[in-house]
Amino acid sequence: MHELSIAHSLVEIASQAALEVKAKKVEAVRLRLGALSGVVKEALLFSYDVVIENTILAGSRLDIEELPVILYCPQCEVESQLPGIQQFRCPKCNQPSARIVQGKELEIVSLEYSE
Ligand SMILES: [Zn+2]
């Protein structure tokens, strides 16, 4: 499962960061997840719970902020939020556009530590 390897790298990154600030435990990982990231949120949450066992992240939360796709339309010169990921068309003029402004994110926003 794709999400499992992502969960593994999240744990690696967070453990490394915790080590650098000399934290004993990570309480929470906040993540931004775009609709086009190709990651299934539920699968990632599940994988996370499995992977954090016996690590500095054991018992921590994974907070996922889901980001919808935002498309820029050169014709209307506006950025619009898309209702889904099936069609990349401007909701105003219905012209196709490939200028994706947001939606591919898969990034850690912040980490919460405890002493
Ligand atoms: Zn448009």
Tab-separated table of N, CA, C and O and ligand atoms in Angstrom:
chain	number	residue	atom	x	y	z
A	1	MET	N	0.851	-1.206	0.000
A	1	MET	CA	0.000	0.000	0.000
A	1	MET	C	0.884	1.253	0.000
A	1	MET	O	1.792	1.396	0.782
A	2	HIS	N	0.567	2.116	-0.900
A	2	HIS	CA	1.219	3.393	-1.121
A	2	HIS	C	1.234	4.264	0.148
A	2	HIS	O	2.251	4.844	0.517
A	3	GLU	N	0.100	4.295	0.848
A	3	GLU	CA	-0.021	5.121	2.051
A	3	GLU	C	0.924	4.673	3.166
A	3	GLU	O	1.335	5.479	3.991
A	4	LEU	N	1.227	3.393	3.185
A	4	LEU	CA	2.094	2.864	4.225
A	4	LEU	C	3.502	3.444	4.114
A	4	LEU	O	4.111	3.823	5.106
A	5	SER	N	3.996	3.553	2.894
A	5	SER	CA	5.341	4.101	2.722
A	5	SER	C	5.346	5.600	3.003
A	5	SER	O	6.333	6.143	3.496
A	6	ILE	N	4.224	6.261	2.727
A	6	ILE	CA	4.123	7.692	3.054
A	6	ILE	C	4.128	7.869	4.572
A	6	ILE	O	4.825	8.725	5.114
A	7	ALA	N	3.362	7.006	5.261
A	7	ALA	CA	3.317	7.060	6.721
A	7	ALA	C	4.714	6.831	7.297
A	7	ALA	O	5.129	7.512	8.234
A	8	HIS	N	5.448	5.899	6.683
A	8	HIS	CA	6.816	5.629	7.121
A	8	HIS	C	7.696	6.865	6.989
A	8	HIS	O	8.442	7.194	7.907
A	9	SER	N	7.597	7.547	5.879
A	9	SER	CA	8.458	8.722	5.714
A	9	SER	C	8.027	9.867	6.621
A	9	SER	O	8.873	10.622	7.097
A	10	LEU	N	6.720	9.975	6.906
A	10	LEU	CA	6.267	10.999	7.854
A	10	LEU	C	6.901	10.756	9.213
A	10	LEU	O	7.382	11.692	9.872
A	11	VAL	N	6.890	9.499	9.640
A	11	VAL	CA	7.454	9.135	10.937
A	11	VAL	C	8.955	9.420	10.966
A	11	VAL	O	9.481	9.933	11.949
A	12	GLU	N	9.627	9.111	9.853
A	12	GLU	CA	11.061	9.377	9.766
A	12	GLU	C	11.358	10.864	9.905
A	12	GLU	O	12.223	11.272	10.673
A	13	ILE	N	10.609	11.665	9.162
A	13	ILE	CA	10.819	13.124	9.188
A	13	ILE	C	10.542	13.679	10.576
A	13	ILE	O	11.325	14.448	11.128
A	14	ALA	N	9.414	13.246	11.169
A	14	ALA	CA	9.022	13.752	12.483
A	14	ALA	C	9.997	13.301	13.570
A	14	ALA	O	10.325	14.083	14.476
A	15	SER	N	10.480	12.078	13.483
A	15	SER	CA	11.433	11.579	14.475
A	15	SER	C	12.733	12.374	14.416
A	15	SER	O	13.308	12.742	15.434
A	16	GLN	N	13.169	12.618	13.204
A	16	GLN	CA	14.389	13.381	12.989
A	16	GLN	C	14.247	14.796	13.553
A	16	GLN	O	15.126	15.285	14.253
A	17	ALA	N	13.100	15.410	13.275
A	17	ALA	CA	12.848	16.774	13.751
A	17	ALA	C	12.792	16.808	15.276
A	17	ALA	O	13.313	17.734	15.907
A	18	ALA	N	12.173	15.780	15.878
A	18	ALA	CA	12.056	15.713	17.338
A	18	ALA	C	13.440	15.574	17.979
A	18	ALA	O	13.731	16.177	19.006
A	19	LEU	N	14.270	14.803	17.317
A	19	LEU	CA	15.632	14.583	17.790
A	19	LEU	C	16.405	15.901	17.804
A	19	LEU	O	17.137	16.214	18.741
A	20	GLU	N	16.206	16.680	16.772
A	20	GLU	CA	16.923	17.942	16.637
A	20	GLU	C	16.549	18.955	17.710
A	20	GLU	O	17.370	19.734	18.153
A	21	VAL	N	15.272	18.937	18.129
A	21	VAL	CA	14.862	19.875	19.184
A	21	VAL	C	14.906	19.195	20.557
A	21	VAL	O	14.457	19.747	21.545
A	22	LYS	N	15.423	17.978	20.565
A	22	LYS	CA	15.568	17.202	21.801
A	22	LYS	C	14.236	16.952	22.508
A	22	LYS	O	14.162	16.941	23.736
A	23	ALA	N	13.177	16.784	21.750
A	23	ALA	CA	11.874	16.461	22.334
A	23	ALA	C	11.835	14.963	22.616
A	23	ALA	O	12.455	14.175	21.905
A	24	LYS	N	11.119	14.603	23.662
A	24	LYS	CA	11.050	13.182	24.027
A	24	LYS	C	9.907	12.479	23.304
A	24	LYS	O	9.900	11.272	23.153
A	25	LYS	N	8.937	13.287	22.900
A	25	LYS	CA	7.761	12.683	22.312
A	25	LYS	C	7.115	13.630	21.298
A	25	LYS	O	7.152	14.841	21.481
A	26	VAL	N	6.550	13.055	20.267
A	26	VAL	CA	5.775	13.855	19.321
A	26	VAL	C	4.308	13.618	19.642
A	26	VAL	O	3.862	12.478	19.736
A	27	GLU	N	3.563	14.708	19.853
A	27	GLU	CA	2.142	14.590	20.209
A	27	GLU	C	1.247	14.585	18.976
A	27	GLU	O	0.229	13.913	18.948
A	28	ALA	N	1.623	15.397	18.004
A	28	ALA	CA	0.776	15.504	16.821
A	28	ALA	C	1.585	15.918	15.599
A	28	ALA	O	2.580	16.627	15.699
A	29	VAL	N	1.115	15.441	14.470
A	29	VAL	CA	1.692	15.826	13.184
A	29	VAL	C	0.563	16.454	12.387
A	29	VAL	O	-0.511	15.855	12.243
A	30	ARG	N	0.772	17.669	11.920
A	30	ARG	CA	-0.249	18.319	11.084
A	30	ARG	C	0.194	18.274	9.634
A	30	ARG	O	1.305	18.671	9.296
A	31	LEU	N	-0.714	17.804	8.807
A	31	LEU	CA	-0.394	17.557	7.413
A	31	LEU	C	-1.394	18.257	6.501
A	31	LEU	O	-2.585	18.303	6.801
A	32	ARG	N	-0.901	18.787	5.391
A	32	ARG	CA	-1.790	19.338	4.358
A	32	ARG	C	-1.821	18.349	3.212
A	32	ARG	O	-0.778	17.948	2.706
A	33	LEU	N	-3.029	17.964	2.844
A	33	LEU	CA	-3.198	16.938	1.834
A	33	LEU	C	-4.098	17.451	0.713
A	33	LEU	O	-5.270	17.709	0.913
A	34	GLY	N	-3.522	17.607	-0.460
A	34	GLY	CA	-4.290	18.081	-1.605
A	34	GLY	C	-5.137	16.972	-2.208
A	34	GLY	O	-4.786	15.799	-2.114
A	35	ALA	N	-6.235	17.366	-2.832
A	35	ALA	CA	-7.147	16.397	-3.454
A	35	ALA	C	-6.470	15.622	-4.586
A	35	ALA	O	-6.899	14.550	-4.958
A	36	LEU	N	-5.389	16.185	-5.132
A	36	LEU	CA	-4.681	15.521	-6.230
A	36	LEU	C	-3.397	14.831	-5.783
A	36	LEU	O	-2.581	14.436	-6.605
A	37	SER	N	-3.213	14.733	-4.484
A	37	SER	CA	-1.970	14.140	-3.975
A	37	SER	C	-1.908	12.644	-4.248
A	37	SER	O	-0.845	12.046	-4.184
A	38	GLY	N	-3.060	12.036	-4.541
A	38	GLY	CA	-3.092	10.601	-4.799
A	38	GLY	C	-3.093	9.777	-3.532
A	38	GLY	O	-2.907	8.573	-3.568
A	39	VAL	N	-3.276	10.457	-2.400
A	39	VAL	CA	-3.278	9.762	-1.117
A	39	VAL	C	-4.698	9.683	-0.574
A	39	VAL	O	-5.430	10.668	-0.579
A	40	VAL	N	-5.094	8.500	-0.130
A	40	VAL	CA	-6.404	8.317	0.484
A	40	VAL	C	-6.261	8.590	1.979
A	40	VAL	O	-5.487	7.939	2.668
A	41	LYS	N	-7.015	9.579	2.438
A	41	LYS	CA	-6.887	10.037	3.817
A	41	LYS	C	-7.075	8.903	4.835
A	41	LYS	O	-6.264	8.729	5.730
A	42	GLU	N	-8.141	8.132	4.674
A	42	GLU	CA	-8.446	7.061	5.630
A	42	GLU	C	-7.323	6.025	5.664
A	42	GLU	O	-6.954	5.529	6.717
A	43	ALA	N	-6.794	5.712	4.482
A	43	ALA	CA	-5.717	4.727	4.407
A	43	ALA	C	-4.453	5.261	5.068
A	43	ALA	O	-3.717	4.524	5.725
A	44	LEU	N	-4.230	6.554	4.919
A	44	LEU	CA	-3.043	7.151	5.527
A	44	LEU	C	-3.177	7.166	7.056
A	44	LEU	O	-2.226	6.854	7.769
A	45	LEU	N	-4.363	7.501	7.547
A	45	LEU	CA	-4.599	7.505	8.993
A	45	LEU	C	-4.393	6.107	9.578
A	45	LEU	O	-3.784	5.937	10.626
A	46	PHE	N	-4.891	5.130	8.858
A	46	PHE	CA	-4.752	3.749	9.298
A	46	PHE	C	-3.272	3.345	9.325
A	46	PHE	O	-2.779	2.799	10.309
A	47	SER	N	-2.568	3.635	8.247
A	47	SER	CA	-1.152	3.288	8.152
A	47	SER	C	-0.338	3.987	9.222
A	47	SER	O	0.568	3.407	9.813
A	48	TYR	N	-0.701	5.226	9.483
A	48	TYR	CA	0.008	6.018	10.487
A	48	TYR	C	-0.055	5.332	11.846
A	48	TYR	O	0.959	5.171	12.525
A	49	ASP	N	-1.262	4.907	12.223
A	49	ASP	CA	-1.447	4.240	13.515
A	49	ASP	C	-0.610	2.969	13.636
A	49	ASP	O	-0.150	2.629	14.722
A	50	VAL	N	-0.439	2.294	12.514
A	50	VAL	CA	0.359	1.065	12.523
A	50	VAL	C	1.844	1.394	12.662
A	50	VAL	O	2.560	0.798	13.461
A	51	VAL	N	2.277	2.386	11.890
A	51	VAL	CA	3.695	2.699	11.780
A	51	VAL	C	4.273	3.373	13.036
A	51	VAL	O	5.444	3.192	13.354
A	52	ILE	N	3.446	4.121	13.768
A	52	ILE	CA	3.983	4.873	14.919
A	52	ILE	C	4.265	3.997	16.137
A	52	ILE	O	4.924	4.434	17.061
A	53	GLU	N	3.764	2.774	16.131
A	53	GLU	CA	4.010	1.864	17.261
A	53	GLU	C	5.504	1.761	17.530
A	53	GLU	O	6.296	1.593	16.613
A	54	ASN	N	5.855	1.833	18.812
A	54	ASN	CA	7.252	1.693	19.234
A	54	ASN	C	8.191	2.753	18.653
A	54	ASN	O	9.375	2.501	18.477
A	55	THR	N	7.637	3.898	18.312
A	55	THR	CA	8.497	5.004	17.896
A	55	THR	C	8.223	6.171	18.841
A	55	THR	O	7.338	6.098	19.701
A	56	ILE	N	8.966	7.240	18.644
A	56	ILE	CA	8.808	8.452	19.448
A	56	ILE	C	7.425	9.090	19.193
A	56	ILE	O	6.953	9.936	19.924
A	57	LEU	N	6.773	8.621	18.138
A	57	LEU	CA	5.448	9.160	17.782
A	57	LEU	C	4.297	8.307	18.334
A	57	LEU	O	3.133	8.622	18.077
A	58	ALA	N	4.607	7.260	19.057
A	58	ALA	CA	3.562	6.367	19.560
A	58	ALA	C	2.490	7.139	20.313
A	58	ALA	O	2.794	7.978	21.162
A	59	GLY	N	1.245	6.909	19.969
A	59	GLY	CA	0.123	7.581	20.637
A	59	GLY	C	-0.171	8.974	20.100
A	59	GLY	O	-1.083	9.634	20.578
A	60	SER	N	0.575	9.406	19.107
A	60	SER	CA	0.360	10.760	18.571
A	60	SER	C	-0.799	10.788	17.574
A	60	SER	O	-1.262	9.757	17.117
A	61	ARG	N	-1.242	12.014	17.279
A	61	ARG	CA	-2.333	12.204	16.319
A	61	ARG	C	-1.768	12.649	14.977
A	61	ARG	O	-0.771	13.350	14.923
A	62	LEU	N	-2.492	12.276	13.950
A	62	LEU	CA	-2.194	12.815	12.627
A	62	LEU	C	-3.381	13.686	12.248
A	62	LEU	O	-4.493	13.193	12.084
A	63	ASP	N	-3.154	14.987	12.195
A	63	ASP	CA	-4.220	15.917	11.810
A	63	ASP	C	-4.067	16.233	10.331
A	63	ASP	O	-3.053	16.789	9.923
A	64	ILE	N	-5.068	15.889	9.572
A	64	ILE	CA	-4.985	16.117	8.132
A	64	ILE	C	-5.919	17.243	7.703
A	64	ILE	O	-7.114	17.197	7.974
A	65	GLU	N	-5.332	18.230	7.069
A	65	GLU	CA	-6.121	19.315	6.494
A	65	GLU	C	-6.253	19.028	5.010
A	65	GLU	O	-5.260	18.998	4.277
A	66	GLU	N	-7.489	18.781	4.561
A	66	GLU	CA	-7.695	18.439	3.160
A	66	GLU	C	-7.881	19.698	2.319
A	66	GLU	O	-8.684	20.564	2.652
A	67	LEU	N	-7.145	19.760	1.221
A	67	LEU	CA	-7.208	20.938	0.362
A	67	LEU	C	-7.874	20.600	-0.969
A	67	LEU	O	-7.466	19.658	-1.638
A	68	PRO	N	-8.894	21.352	-1.327
A	68	PRO	CA	-9.535	21.117	-2.624
A	68	PRO	C	-8.647	21.637	-3.764
A	68	PRO	O	-7.674	22.354	-3.523
A	69	VAL	N	-8.997	21.272	-4.977
A	69	VAL	CA	-8.235	21.737	-6.134
A	69	VAL	C	-8.629	23.177	-6.457
A	69	VAL	O	-9.811	23.513	-6.482
A	70	ILE	N	-7.631	23.998	-6.684
A	70	ILE	CA	-7.892	25.354	-7.145
A	70	ILE	C	-7.226	25.511	-8.508
A	70	ILE	O	-6.051	25.174	-8.688
A	71	LEU	N	-8.007	25.973	-9.439
A	71	LEU	CA	-7.571	26.085	-10.828
A	71	LEU	C	-7.547	27.562	-11.239
A	71	LEU	O	-8.443	28.317	-10.880
A	72	TYR	N	-6.518	27.900	-11.993
A	72	TYR	CA	-6.463	29.262	-12.522
A	72	TYR	C	-6.936	29.255	-13.970
A	72	TYR	O	-6.498	28.435	-14.769
A	73	CYS	N	-7.852	30.169	-14.273
A	73	CYS	CA	-8.330	30.277	-15.647
A	73	CYS	C	-7.741	31.533	-16.271
A	73	CYS	O	-8.017	32.644	-15.823
A	74	PRO	N	-6.917	31.360	-17.324
A	74	PRO	CA	-6.293	32.528	-17.966
A	74	PRO	C	-7.324	33.410	-18.674
A	74	PRO	O	-7.104	34.606	-18.848
A	75	GLN	N	-8.422	32.789	-19.079
A	75	GLN	CA	-9.463	33.533	-19.774
A	75	GLN	C	-10.191	34.511	-18.842
A	75	GLN	O	-10.376	35.670	-19.167
A	76	CYS	N	-10.626	33.995	-17.695
A	76	CYS	CA	-11.343	34.828	-16.718
A	76	CYS	C	-10.371	35.543	-15.780
A	76	CYS	O	-10.766	36.455	-15.057
A	77	GLU	N	-9.105	35.094	-15.787
A	77	GLU	CA	-8.099	35.613	-14.875
A	77	GLU	C	-8.522	35.489	-13.421
A	77	GLU	O	-8.309	36.406	-12.621
A	78	VAL	N	-9.150	34.367	-13.095
A	78	VAL	CA	-9.512	34.108	-11.698
A	78	VAL	C	-9.090	32.684	-11.292
A	78	VAL	O	-8.941	31.808	-12.136
A	79	GLU	N	-8.932	32.540	-9.996
A	79	GLU	CA	-8.689	31.220	-9.432
A	79	GLU	C	-9.998	30.712	-8.857
A	79	GLU	O	-10.686	31.434	-8.146
A	80	SER	N	-10.374	29.483	-9.198
A	80	SER	CA	-11.618	28.922	-8.702
A	80	SER	C	-11.379	27.569	-8.059
A	80	SER	O	-10.517	26.808	-8.502
A	81	GLN	N	-12.190	27.310	-7.050
A	81	GLN	CA	-12.123	26.012	-6.402
A	81	GLN	C	-12.987	25.029	-7.176
A	81	GLN	O	-14.114	25.355	-7.553
A	82	LEU	N	-12.455	23.853	-7.438
A	82	LEU	CA	-13.208	22.851	-8.182
A	82	LEU	C	-13.973	21.938	-7.221
A	82	LEU	O	-13.481	21.613	-6.157
A	83	PRO	N	-15.160	21.506	-7.640
A	83	PRO	CA	-15.954	20.623	-6.775
A	83	PRO	C	-15.377	19.214	-6.695
A	83	PRO	O	-15.649	18.485	-5.748
A	84	GLY	N	-14.579	18.827	-7.657
A	84	GLY	CA	-14.030	17.472	-7.640
A	84	GLY	C	-12.725	17.423	-8.392
A	84	GLY	O	-12.116	18.457	-8.668
A	85	ILE	N	-12.283	16.207	-8.747
A	85	ILE	CA	-11.023	16.093	-9.478
A	85	ILE	C	-11.229	15.403	-10.817
A	85	ILE	O	-10.310	14.880	-11.418
A	86	GLN	N	-12.473	15.406	-11.285
A	86	GLN	CA	-12.754	14.725	-12.545
A	86	GLN	C	-12.473	15.614	-13.752
A	86	GLN	O	-11.986	15.169	-14.768
A	87	GLN	N	-12.826	16.894	-13.609
A	87	GLN	CA	-12.709	17.791	-14.751
A	87	GLN	C	-11.929	19.032	-14.393
A	87	GLN	O	-12.192	19.669	-13.382
A	88	PHE	N	-10.973	19.350	-15.255
A	88	PHE	CA	-10.182	20.546	-15.015
A	88	PHE	C	-10.659	21.659	-15.932
A	88	PHE	O	-10.014	22.023	-16.902
A	89	ARG	N	-11.831	22.142	-15.585
A	89	ARG	CA	-12.432	23.213	-16.362
A	89	ARG	C	-12.795	24.353	-15.418
A	89	ARG	O	-13.189	24.137	-14.288
A	90	CYS	N	-12.685	25.549	-15.946
A	90	CYS	CA	-13.062	26.724	-15.174
A	90	CYS	C	-14.573	26.674	-14.895
A	90	CYS	O	-15.365	26.529	-15.833
A	91	PRO	N	-14.992	26.775	-13.621
A	91	PRO	CA	-16.428	26.725	-13.317
A	91	PRO	C	-17.197	27.913	-13.899
A	91	PRO	O	-18.410	27.864	-14.059
A	92	LYS	N	-16.478	28.993	-14.240
A	92	LYS	CA	-17.151	30.187	-14.766
A	92	LYS	C	-17.436	30.078	-16.257
A	92	LYS	O	-18.560	30.266	-16.699
A	93	CYS	N	-16.369	29.801	-17.038
A	93	CYS	CA	-16.528	29.819	-18.496
A	93	CYS	C	-16.450	28.435	-19.115
A	93	CYS	O	-16.583	28.285	-20.323
A	94	ASN	N	-16.169	27.418	-18.281
A	94	ASN	CA	-16.125	26.034	-18.748
A	94	ASN	C	-14.958	25.722	-19.687
A	94	ASN	O	-14.944	24.702	-20.355
A	95	GLN	N	-13.982	26.602	-19.754
A	95	GLN	CA	-12.798	26.331	-20.565
A	95	GLN	C	-11.862	25.407	-19.788
A	95	GLN	O	-11.696	25.575	-18.586
A	96	PRO	N	-11.263	24.448	-20.505
A	96	PRO	CA	-10.288	23.611	-19.801
A	96	PRO	C	-9.035	24.410	-19.441
A	96	PRO	O	-8.637	25.310	-20.192
A	97	SER	N	-8.462	24.086	-18.306
A	97	SER	CA	-7.223	24.734	-17.902
A	97	SER	C	-6.355	23.742	-17.157
A	97	SER	O	-6.855	22.868	-16.461
A	98	ALA	N	-5.064	23.844	-17.350
A	98	ALA	CA	-4.155	22.915	-16.676
A	98	ALA	C	-3.363	23.647	-15.601
A	98	ALA	O	-2.418	23.112	-15.048
A	99	ARG	N	-3.762	24.891	-15.332
A	99	ARG	CA	-3.001	25.681	-14.359
A	99	ARG	C	-3.511	25.403	-12.943
A	99	ARG	O	-4.389	26.106	-12.439
A	100	ILE	N	-2.968	24.369	-12.351
A	100	ILE	CA	-3.396	23.980	-11.010
A	100	ILE	C	-2.645	24.801	-9.964
A	100	ILE	O	-1.419	24.795	-9.908
A	101	VAL	N	-3.401	25.535	-9.167
A	101	VAL	CA	-2.818	26.423	-8.159
A	101	VAL	C	-2.634	25.674	-6.848
A	101	VAL	O	-1.663	25.869	-6.133
A	102	GLN	N	-3.586	24.833	-6.544
A	102	GLN	CA	-3.539	24.079	-5.306
A	102	GLN	C	-4.162	22.713	-5.511
A	102	GLN	O	-5.086	22.572	-6.317
A	103	GLY	N	-3.681	21.726	-4.781
A	103	GLY	CA	-4.309	20.408	-4.837
A	103	GLY	C	-3.319	19.259	-4.826
A	103	GLY	O	-3.702	18.117	-4.658
A	104	LYS	N	-2.027	19.574	-5.034
A	104	LYS	CA	-1.035	18.494	-5.075
A	104	LYS	C	-0.250	18.367	-3.770
A	104	LYS	O	0.689	17.576	-3.691
A	105	GLU	N	-0.638	19.139	-2.772
A	105	GLU	CA	0.128	19.190	-1.530
A	105	GLU	C	0.178	17.861	-0.778
A	105	GLU	O	-0.797	17.139	-0.702
A	106	LEU	N	1.321	17.584	-0.268
A	106	LEU	CA	1.497	16.506	0.694
A	106	LEU	C	2.659	16.977	1.557
A	106	LEU	O	3.817	16.727	1.249
A	107	GLU	N	2.336	17.756	2.575
A	107	GLU	CA	3.406	18.368	3.343
A	107	GLU	C	3.071	18.490	4.820
A	107	GLU	O	1.917	18.694	5.190
A	108	ILE	N	4.090	18.373	5.625
A	108	ILE	CA	3.925	18.554	7.064
A	108	ILE	C	3.885	20.049	7.340
A	108	ILE	O	4.754	20.794	6.892
A	109	VAL	N	2.840	20.492	8.028
A	109	VAL	CA	2.723	21.908	8.372
A	109	VAL	C	3.448	22.171	9.679
A	109	VAL	O	4.191	23.140	9.812
A	110	SER	N	3.163	21.334	10.671
A	110	SER	CA	3.810	21.538	11.963
A	110	SER	C	3.813	20.260	12.779
A	110	SER	O	3.074	19.313	12.498
A	111	LEU	N	4.648	20.268	13.786
A	111	LEU	CA	4.753	19.134	14.702
A	111	LEU	C	4.537	19.663	16.110
A	111	LEU	O	4.934	20.773	16.413
A	112	GLU	N	3.885	18.845	16.924
A	112	GLU	CA	3.663	19.210	18.320
A	112	GLU	C	4.483	18.252	19.179
A	112	GLU	O	4.332	17.041	19.064
A	113	TYR	N	5.320	18.823	20.045
A	113	TYR	CA	6.153	17.976	20.891
A	113	TYR	C	5.738	18.098	22.345
A	113	TYR	O	5.087	19.041	22.744
A	114	SER	N	6.198	17.130	23.123
A	114	SER	CA	6.131	17.323	24.568
A	114	SER	C	7.510	17.003	25.119
A	114	SER	O	8.275	16.253	24.516
A	115	GLU	N	7.811	17.567	26.252
A	115	GLU	CA	9.152	17.400	26.853
A	115	GLU	C	9.346	15.984	27.379
A	115	GLU	O	8.466	15.374	27.896
B	1	ZN	ZN	-12.743	30.855	-17.009
